[in-house]
Amino acid sequence: MLKERLKEIKNADEGKAQFVRFVLNGCFSAAVHYAVYYAMQFLIEVNVAYAVGYVVSFLINYYTTCRFTFRRQPTWKHFIGFSGSHGVNFILHVVLFWCCMQLGVHRLVAPVIVMGIAMLIQFTILRFVFKKS
């Protein structure tokens, strides 16, 4: 019984550590996303600029999520799961960004709101994708 309890504590601690690494990685990815969006929004329509920023940050985020957040080797299985979760996340971003625009949220503030909401949903999905077998 004590051995099982220690295992539960270790798993809980690893879950917390993963969440901290996820947040740090997410902040880095969000910064990349925002920087690309900010630069591109002067050149192209804001929704397209936002999508371009998302794609660039996606490519960087996959590698850092594998190696840093979940400490796994990149594999096709992980890539497919990561891509699927980001497909859901992308739709969530587009819908929330559009809603922010409709509500009159400033175009430089809207991405921050969207990223905060989407982060919690994304972590839940990715924990499942990178779960130890």
mmCIF file with all atom_site columns, C-alpha atoms in Angstrom:
data_model
loop_
_atom_site.group_PDB
_atom_site.id
_atom_site.type_symbol
_atom_site.label_atom_id
_atom_site.label_alt_id
_atom_site.label_comp_id
_atom_site.label_asym_id
_atom_site.label_entity_id
_atom_site.label_seq_id
_atom_site.pdbx_PDB_ins_code
_atom_site.Cartn_x
_atom_site.Cartn_y
_atom_site.Cartn_z
_atom_site.occupancy
_atom_site.B_iso_or_equiv
_atom_site.pdbx_formal_charge
_atom_site.auth_seq_id
_atom_site.auth_comp_id
_atom_site.auth_asym_id
_atom_site.auth_atom_id
_atom_site.pdbx_PDB_model_num
ATOM 1   C CA . MET A 1 1   ? 0.000   0.000  0.000   1.00 0.00 ? 1   MET A CA 1
ATOM 2   C CA . LEU A 1 2   ? 2.830   2.411  0.829   1.00 0.00 ? 2   LEU A CA 1
ATOM 3   C CA . LYS A 1 3   ? 4.547   1.549  -2.450  1.00 0.00 ? 3   LYS A CA 1
ATOM 4   C CA . GLU A 1 4   ? 1.371   2.382  -4.376  1.00 0.00 ? 4   GLU A CA 1
ATOM 5   C CA . ARG A 1 5   ? 0.990   5.672  -2.508  1.00 0.00 ? 5   ARG A CA 1
ATOM 6   C CA . LEU A 1 6   ? 4.606   6.647  -3.272  1.00 0.00 ? 6   LEU A CA 1
ATOM 7   C CA . LYS A 1 7   ? 3.990   5.863  -6.942  1.00 0.00 ? 7   LYS A CA 1
ATOM 8   C CA . GLU A 1 8   ? 0.869   8.090  -6.884  1.00 0.00 ? 8   GLU A CA 1
ATOM 9   C CA . ILE A 1 9   ? 2.874   10.935 -5.338  1.00 0.00 ? 9   ILE A CA 1
ATOM 10  C CA . LYS A 1 10  ? 5.654   10.525 -7.908  1.00 0.00 ? 10  LYS A CA 1
ATOM 11  C CA . ASN A 1 11  ? 3.116   10.561 -10.761 1.00 0.00 ? 11  ASN A CA 1
ATOM 12  C CA . ALA A 1 12  ? 1.426   13.655 -9.315  1.00 0.00 ? 12  ALA A CA 1
ATOM 13  C CA . ASP A 1 13  ? 4.792   15.412 -8.996  1.00 0.00 ? 13  ASP A CA 1
ATOM 14  C CA . GLU A 1 14  ? 5.686   14.516 -12.587 1.00 0.00 ? 14  GLU A CA 1
ATOM 15  C CA . GLY A 1 15  ? 2.298   15.809 -13.732 1.00 0.00 ? 15  GLY A CA 1
ATOM 16  C CA . LYS A 1 16  ? 2.986   19.121 -11.995 1.00 0.00 ? 16  LYS A CA 1
ATOM 17  C CA . ALA A 1 17  ? 6.480   19.283 -13.503 1.00 0.00 ? 17  ALA A CA 1
ATOM 18  C CA . GLN A 1 18  ? 5.044   18.562 -16.954 1.00 0.00 ? 18  GLN A CA 1
ATOM 19  C CA . PHE A 1 19  ? 2.539   21.347 -16.516 1.00 0.00 ? 19  PHE A CA 1
ATOM 20  C CA . VAL A 1 20  ? 5.286   23.811 -15.536 1.00 0.00 ? 20  VAL A CA 1
ATOM 21  C CA . ARG A 1 21  ? 7.360   22.762 -18.554 1.00 0.00 ? 21  ARG A CA 1
ATOM 22  C CA . PHE A 1 22  ? 4.229   22.988 -20.719 1.00 0.00 ? 22  PHE A CA 1
ATOM 23  C CA . VAL A 1 23  ? 3.580   26.537 -19.525 1.00 0.00 ? 23  VAL A CA 1
ATOM 24  C CA . LEU A 1 24  ? 7.209   27.558 -20.153 1.00 0.00 ? 24  LEU A CA 1
ATOM 25  C CA . ASN A 1 25  ? 7.180   25.949 -23.593 1.00 0.00 ? 25  ASN A CA 1
ATOM 26  C CA . GLY A 1 26  ? 3.790   27.485 -24.263 1.00 0.00 ? 26  GLY A CA 1
ATOM 27  C CA . CYS A 1 27  ? 5.085   30.932 -23.324 1.00 0.00 ? 27  CYS A CA 1
ATOM 28  C CA . PHE A 1 28  ? 7.981   30.486 -25.715 1.00 0.00 ? 28  PHE A CA 1
ATOM 29  C CA . SER A 1 29  ? 5.700   29.239 -28.493 1.00 0.00 ? 29  SER A CA 1
ATOM 30  C CA . ALA A 1 30  ? 3.203   32.017 -27.808 1.00 0.00 ? 30  ALA A CA 1
ATOM 31  C CA . ALA A 1 31  ? 6.005   34.577 -28.004 1.00 0.00 ? 31  ALA A CA 1
ATOM 32  C CA . VAL A 1 32  ? 7.040   33.177 -31.395 1.00 0.00 ? 32  VAL A CA 1
ATOM 33  C CA . HIS A 1 33  ? 3.392   33.192 -32.522 1.00 0.00 ? 33  HIS A CA 1
ATOM 34  C CA . TYR A 1 34  ? 2.836   36.747 -31.333 1.00 0.00 ? 34  TYR A CA 1
ATOM 35  C CA . ALA A 1 35  ? 6.108   38.051 -32.811 1.00 0.00 ? 35  ALA A CA 1
ATOM 36  C CA . VAL A 1 36  ? 5.306   36.614 -36.241 1.00 0.00 ? 36  VAL A CA 1
ATOM 37  C CA . TYR A 1 37  ? 1.711   37.884 -36.005 1.00 0.00 ? 37  TYR A CA 1
ATOM 38  C CA . TYR A 1 38  ? 2.851   41.344 -34.924 1.00 0.00 ? 38  TYR A CA 1
ATOM 39  C CA . ALA A 1 39  ? 5.329   41.646 -37.798 1.00 0.00 ? 39  ALA A CA 1
ATOM 40  C CA . MET A 1 40  ? 2.970   40.219 -40.422 1.00 0.00 ? 40  MET A CA 1
ATOM 41  C CA . GLN A 1 41  ? -0.150  42.205 -39.428 1.00 0.00 ? 41  GLN A CA 1
ATOM 42  C CA . PHE A 1 42  ? 1.393   45.314 -40.986 1.00 0.00 ? 42  PHE A CA 1
ATOM 43  C CA . LEU A 1 43  ? 1.789   43.487 -44.301 1.00 0.00 ? 43  LEU A CA 1
ATOM 44  C CA . ILE A 1 44  ? -1.310  41.292 -44.607 1.00 0.00 ? 44  ILE A CA 1
ATOM 45  C CA . GLU A 1 45  ? -4.850  41.018 -43.220 1.00 0.00 ? 45  GLU A CA 1
ATOM 46  C CA . VAL A 1 46  ? -4.873  40.382 -39.438 1.00 0.00 ? 46  VAL A CA 1
ATOM 47  C CA . ASN A 1 47  ? -6.620  36.993 -39.543 1.00 0.00 ? 47  ASN A CA 1
ATOM 48  C CA . VAL A 1 48  ? -4.134  35.692 -42.105 1.00 0.00 ? 48  VAL A CA 1
ATOM 49  C CA . ALA A 1 49  ? -1.230  37.126 -40.095 1.00 0.00 ? 49  ALA A CA 1
ATOM 50  C CA . TYR A 1 50  ? -2.545  35.367 -37.008 1.00 0.00 ? 50  TYR A CA 1
ATOM 51  C CA . ALA A 1 51  ? -2.765  32.049 -38.886 1.00 0.00 ? 51  ALA A CA 1
ATOM 52  C CA . VAL A 1 52  ? 0.782   32.415 -40.277 1.00 0.00 ? 52  VAL A CA 1
ATOM 53  C CA . GLY A 1 53  ? 2.081   33.039 -36.759 1.00 0.00 ? 53  GLY A CA 1
ATOM 54  C CA . TYR A 1 54  ? 0.287   29.936 -35.560 1.00 0.00 ? 54  TYR A CA 1
ATOM 55  C CA . VAL A 1 55  ? 1.852   27.715 -38.238 1.00 0.00 ? 55  VAL A CA 1
ATOM 56  C CA . VAL A 1 56  ? 5.385   28.968 -37.550 1.00 0.00 ? 56  VAL A CA 1
ATOM 57  C CA . SER A 1 57  ? 4.994   28.464 -33.812 1.00 0.00 ? 57  SER A CA 1
ATOM 58  C CA . PHE A 1 58  ? 3.478   25.006 -34.445 1.00 0.00 ? 58  PHE A CA 1
ATOM 59  C CA . LEU A 1 59  ? 6.623   23.747 -36.139 1.00 0.00 ? 59  LEU A CA 1
ATOM 60  C CA . ILE A 1 60  ? 8.848   24.940 -33.311 1.00 0.00 ? 60  ILE A CA 1
ATOM 61  C CA . ASN A 1 61  ? 6.383   23.824 -30.662 1.00 0.00 ? 61  ASN A CA 1
ATOM 62  C CA . TYR A 1 62  ? 6.238   20.196 -31.824 1.00 0.00 ? 62  TYR A CA 1
ATOM 63  C CA . TYR A 1 63  ? 9.928   19.634 -31.281 1.00 0.00 ? 63  TYR A CA 1
ATOM 64  C CA . THR A 1 64  ? 10.084  21.462 -27.947 1.00 0.00 ? 64  THR A CA 1
ATOM 65  C CA . THR A 1 65  ? 6.951   19.692 -26.688 1.00 0.00 ? 65  THR A CA 1
ATOM 66  C CA . CYS A 1 66  ? 8.485   16.289 -27.416 1.00 0.00 ? 66  CYS A CA 1
ATOM 67  C CA . ARG A 1 67  ? 11.921  16.976 -26.040 1.00 0.00 ? 67  ARG A CA 1
ATOM 68  C CA . PHE A 1 68  ? 11.344  19.498 -23.249 1.00 0.00 ? 68  PHE A CA 1
ATOM 69  C CA . THR A 1 69  ? 7.772   19.194 -22.014 1.00 0.00 ? 69  THR A CA 1
ATOM 70  C CA . PHE A 1 70  ? 7.158   15.443 -22.137 1.00 0.00 ? 70  PHE A CA 1
ATOM 71  C CA . ARG A 1 71  ? 10.781  14.254 -22.507 1.00 0.00 ? 71  ARG A CA 1
ATOM 72  C CA . ARG A 1 72  ? 10.012  11.923 -25.376 1.00 0.00 ? 72  ARG A CA 1
ATOM 73  C CA . GLN A 1 73  ? 11.611  11.244 -28.707 1.00 0.00 ? 73  GLN A CA 1
ATOM 74  C CA . PRO A 1 74  ? 9.739   12.738 -31.646 1.00 0.00 ? 74  PRO A CA 1
ATOM 75  C CA . THR A 1 75  ? 7.861   9.947  -33.429 1.00 0.00 ? 75  THR A CA 1
ATOM 76  C CA . TRP A 1 76  ? 5.259   9.775  -36.164 1.00 0.00 ? 76  TRP A CA 1
ATOM 77  C CA . LYS A 1 77  ? 2.686   8.640  -33.604 1.00 0.00 ? 77  LYS A CA 1
ATOM 78  C CA . HIS A 1 78  ? 3.411   11.706 -31.466 1.00 0.00 ? 78  HIS A CA 1
ATOM 79  C CA . PHE A 1 79  ? 3.434   13.951 -34.526 1.00 0.00 ? 79  PHE A CA 1
ATOM 80  C CA . ILE A 1 80  ? 0.031   12.693 -35.645 1.00 0.00 ? 80  ILE A CA 1
ATOM 81  C CA . GLY A 1 81  ? -1.429  13.099 -32.152 1.00 0.00 ? 81  GLY A CA 1
ATOM 82  C CA . PHE A 1 82  ? 0.221   16.509 -31.749 1.00 0.00 ? 82  PHE A CA 1
ATOM 83  C CA . SER A 1 83  ? -1.064  17.598 -35.158 1.00 0.00 ? 83  SER A CA 1
ATOM 84  C CA . GLY A 1 84  ? -4.583  16.411 -34.349 1.00 0.00 ? 84  GLY A CA 1
ATOM 85  C CA . SER A 1 85  ? -4.580  18.252 -31.052 1.00 0.00 ? 85  SER A CA 1
ATOM 86  C CA . HIS A 1 86  ? -3.330  21.361 -32.791 1.00 0.00 ? 86  HIS A CA 1
ATOM 87  C CA . GLY A 1 87  ? -6.031  21.009 -35.433 1.00 0.00 ? 87  GLY A CA 1
ATOM 88  C CA . VAL A 1 88  ? -8.567  21.283 -32.638 1.00 0.00 ? 88  VAL A CA 1
ATOM 89  C CA . ASN A 1 89  ? -6.495  24.058 -31.061 1.00 0.00 ? 89  ASN A CA 1
ATOM 90  C CA . PHE A 1 90  ? -6.245  25.962 -34.344 1.00 0.00 ? 90  PHE A CA 1
ATOM 91  C CA . ILE A 1 91  ? -10.026 25.939 -34.789 1.00 0.00 ? 91  ILE A CA 1
ATOM 92  C CA . LEU A 1 92  ? -10.389 27.098 -31.202 1.00 0.00 ? 92  LEU A CA 1
ATOM 93  C CA . HIS A 1 93  ? -7.897  29.929 -31.848 1.00 0.00 ? 93  HIS A CA 1
ATOM 94  C CA . VAL A 1 94  ? -9.645  31.077 -35.021 1.00 0.00 ? 94  VAL A CA 1
ATOM 95  C CA . VAL A 1 95  ? -13.096 31.038 -33.429 1.00 0.00 ? 95  VAL A CA 1
ATOM 96  C CA . LEU A 1 96  ? -11.974 32.786 -30.239 1.00 0.00 ? 96  LEU A CA 1
ATOM 97  C CA . PHE A 1 97  ? -9.951  35.370 -32.198 1.00 0.00 ? 97  PHE A CA 1
ATOM 98  C CA . TRP A 1 98  ? -12.942 36.081 -34.425 1.00 0.00 ? 98  TRP A CA 1
ATOM 99  C CA . CYS A 1 99  ? -15.154 36.438 -31.337 1.00 0.00 ? 99  CYS A CA 1
ATOM 100 C CA . CYS A 1 100 ? -12.690 38.878 -29.804 1.00 0.00 ? 100 CYS A CA 1
ATOM 101 C CA . MET A 1 101 ? -12.698 40.926 -33.009 1.00 0.00 ? 101 MET A CA 1
ATOM 102 C CA . GLN A 1 102 ? -16.527 40.946 -33.013 1.00 0.00 ? 102 GLN A CA 1
ATOM 103 C CA . LEU A 1 103 ? -16.574 42.070 -29.382 1.00 0.00 ? 103 LEU A CA 1
ATOM 104 C CA . GLY A 1 104 ? -14.260 44.972 -30.164 1.00 0.00 ? 104 GLY A CA 1
ATOM 105 C CA . VAL A 1 105 ? -11.195 43.646 -28.355 1.00 0.00 ? 105 VAL A CA 1
ATOM 106 C CA . HIS A 1 106 ? -8.095  45.432 -29.685 1.00 0.00 ? 106 HIS A CA 1
ATOM 107 C CA . ARG A 1 107 ? -6.234  43.367 -32.264 1.00 0.00 ? 107 ARG A CA 1
ATOM 108 C CA . LEU A 1 108 ? -3.045  43.412 -30.198 1.00 0.00 ? 108 LEU A CA 1
ATOM 109 C CA . VAL A 1 109 ? -4.819  42.226 -27.033 1.00 0.00 ? 109 VAL A CA 1
ATOM 110 C CA . ALA A 1 110 ? -7.024  39.533 -28.584 1.00 0.00 ? 110 ALA A CA 1
ATOM 111 C CA . PRO A 1 111 ? -4.190  37.024 -29.152 1.00 0.00 ? 111 PRO A CA 1
ATOM 112 C CA . VAL A 1 112 ? -3.264  37.125 -25.461 1.00 0.00 ? 112 VAL A CA 1
ATOM 113 C CA . ILE A 1 113 ? -6.838  36.291 -24.438 1.00 0.00 ? 113 ILE A CA 1
ATOM 114 C CA . VAL A 1 114 ? -7.113  33.525 -27.025 1.00 0.00 ? 114 VAL A CA 1
ATOM 115 C CA . MET A 1 115 ? -3.789  31.928 -26.090 1.00 0.00 ? 115 MET A CA 1
ATOM 116 C CA . GLY A 1 116 ? -4.653  31.875 -22.395 1.00 0.00 ? 116 GLY A CA 1
ATOM 117 C CA . ILE A 1 117 ? -7.944  30.059 -22.923 1.00 0.00 ? 117 ILE A CA 1
ATOM 118 C CA . ALA A 1 118 ? -6.540  27.611 -25.459 1.00 0.00 ? 118 ALA A CA 1
ATOM 119 C CA . MET A 1 119 ? -3.511  26.723 -23.308 1.00 0.00 ? 119 MET A CA 1
ATOM 120 C CA . LEU A 1 120 ? -5.498  24.836 -20.686 1.00 0.00 ? 120 LEU A CA 1
ATOM 121 C CA . ILE A 1 121 ? -7.432  22.839 -23.252 1.00 0.00 ? 121 ILE A CA 1
ATOM 122 C CA . GLN A 1 122 ? -4.263  22.010 -25.185 1.00 0.00 ? 122 GLN A CA 1
ATOM 123 C CA . PHE A 1 123 ? -2.408  20.679 -22.123 1.00 0.00 ? 123 PHE A CA 1
ATOM 124 C CA . THR A 1 124 ? -5.226  18.257 -21.378 1.00 0.00 ? 124 THR A CA 1
ATOM 125 C CA . ILE A 1 125 ? -5.183  16.905 -24.920 1.00 0.00 ? 125 ILE A CA 1
ATOM 126 C CA . LEU A 1 126 ? -1.375  16.617 -25.102 1.00 0.00 ? 126 LEU A CA 1
ATOM 127 C CA . ARG A 1 127 ? -1.107  14.772 -21.776 1.00 0.00 ? 127 ARG A CA 1
ATOM 128 C CA . PHE A 1 128 ? -3.156  12.054 -23.403 1.00 0.00 ? 128 PHE A CA 1
ATOM 129 C CA . VAL A 1 129 ? -1.049  12.062 -26.599 1.00 0.00 ? 129 VAL A CA 1
ATOM 130 C CA . PHE A 1 130 ? 2.270   11.787 -24.757 1.00 0.00 ? 130 PHE A CA 1
ATOM 131 C CA . LYS A 1 131 ? 1.073   9.425  -22.024 1.00 0.00 ? 131 LYS A CA 1
ATOM 132 C CA . LYS A 1 132 ? 3.587   6.694  -21.231 1.00 0.00 ? 132 LYS A CA 1
ATOM 133 C CA . SER A 1 133 ? 2.642   3.353  -22.707 1.00 0.00 ? 133 SER A CA 1
#
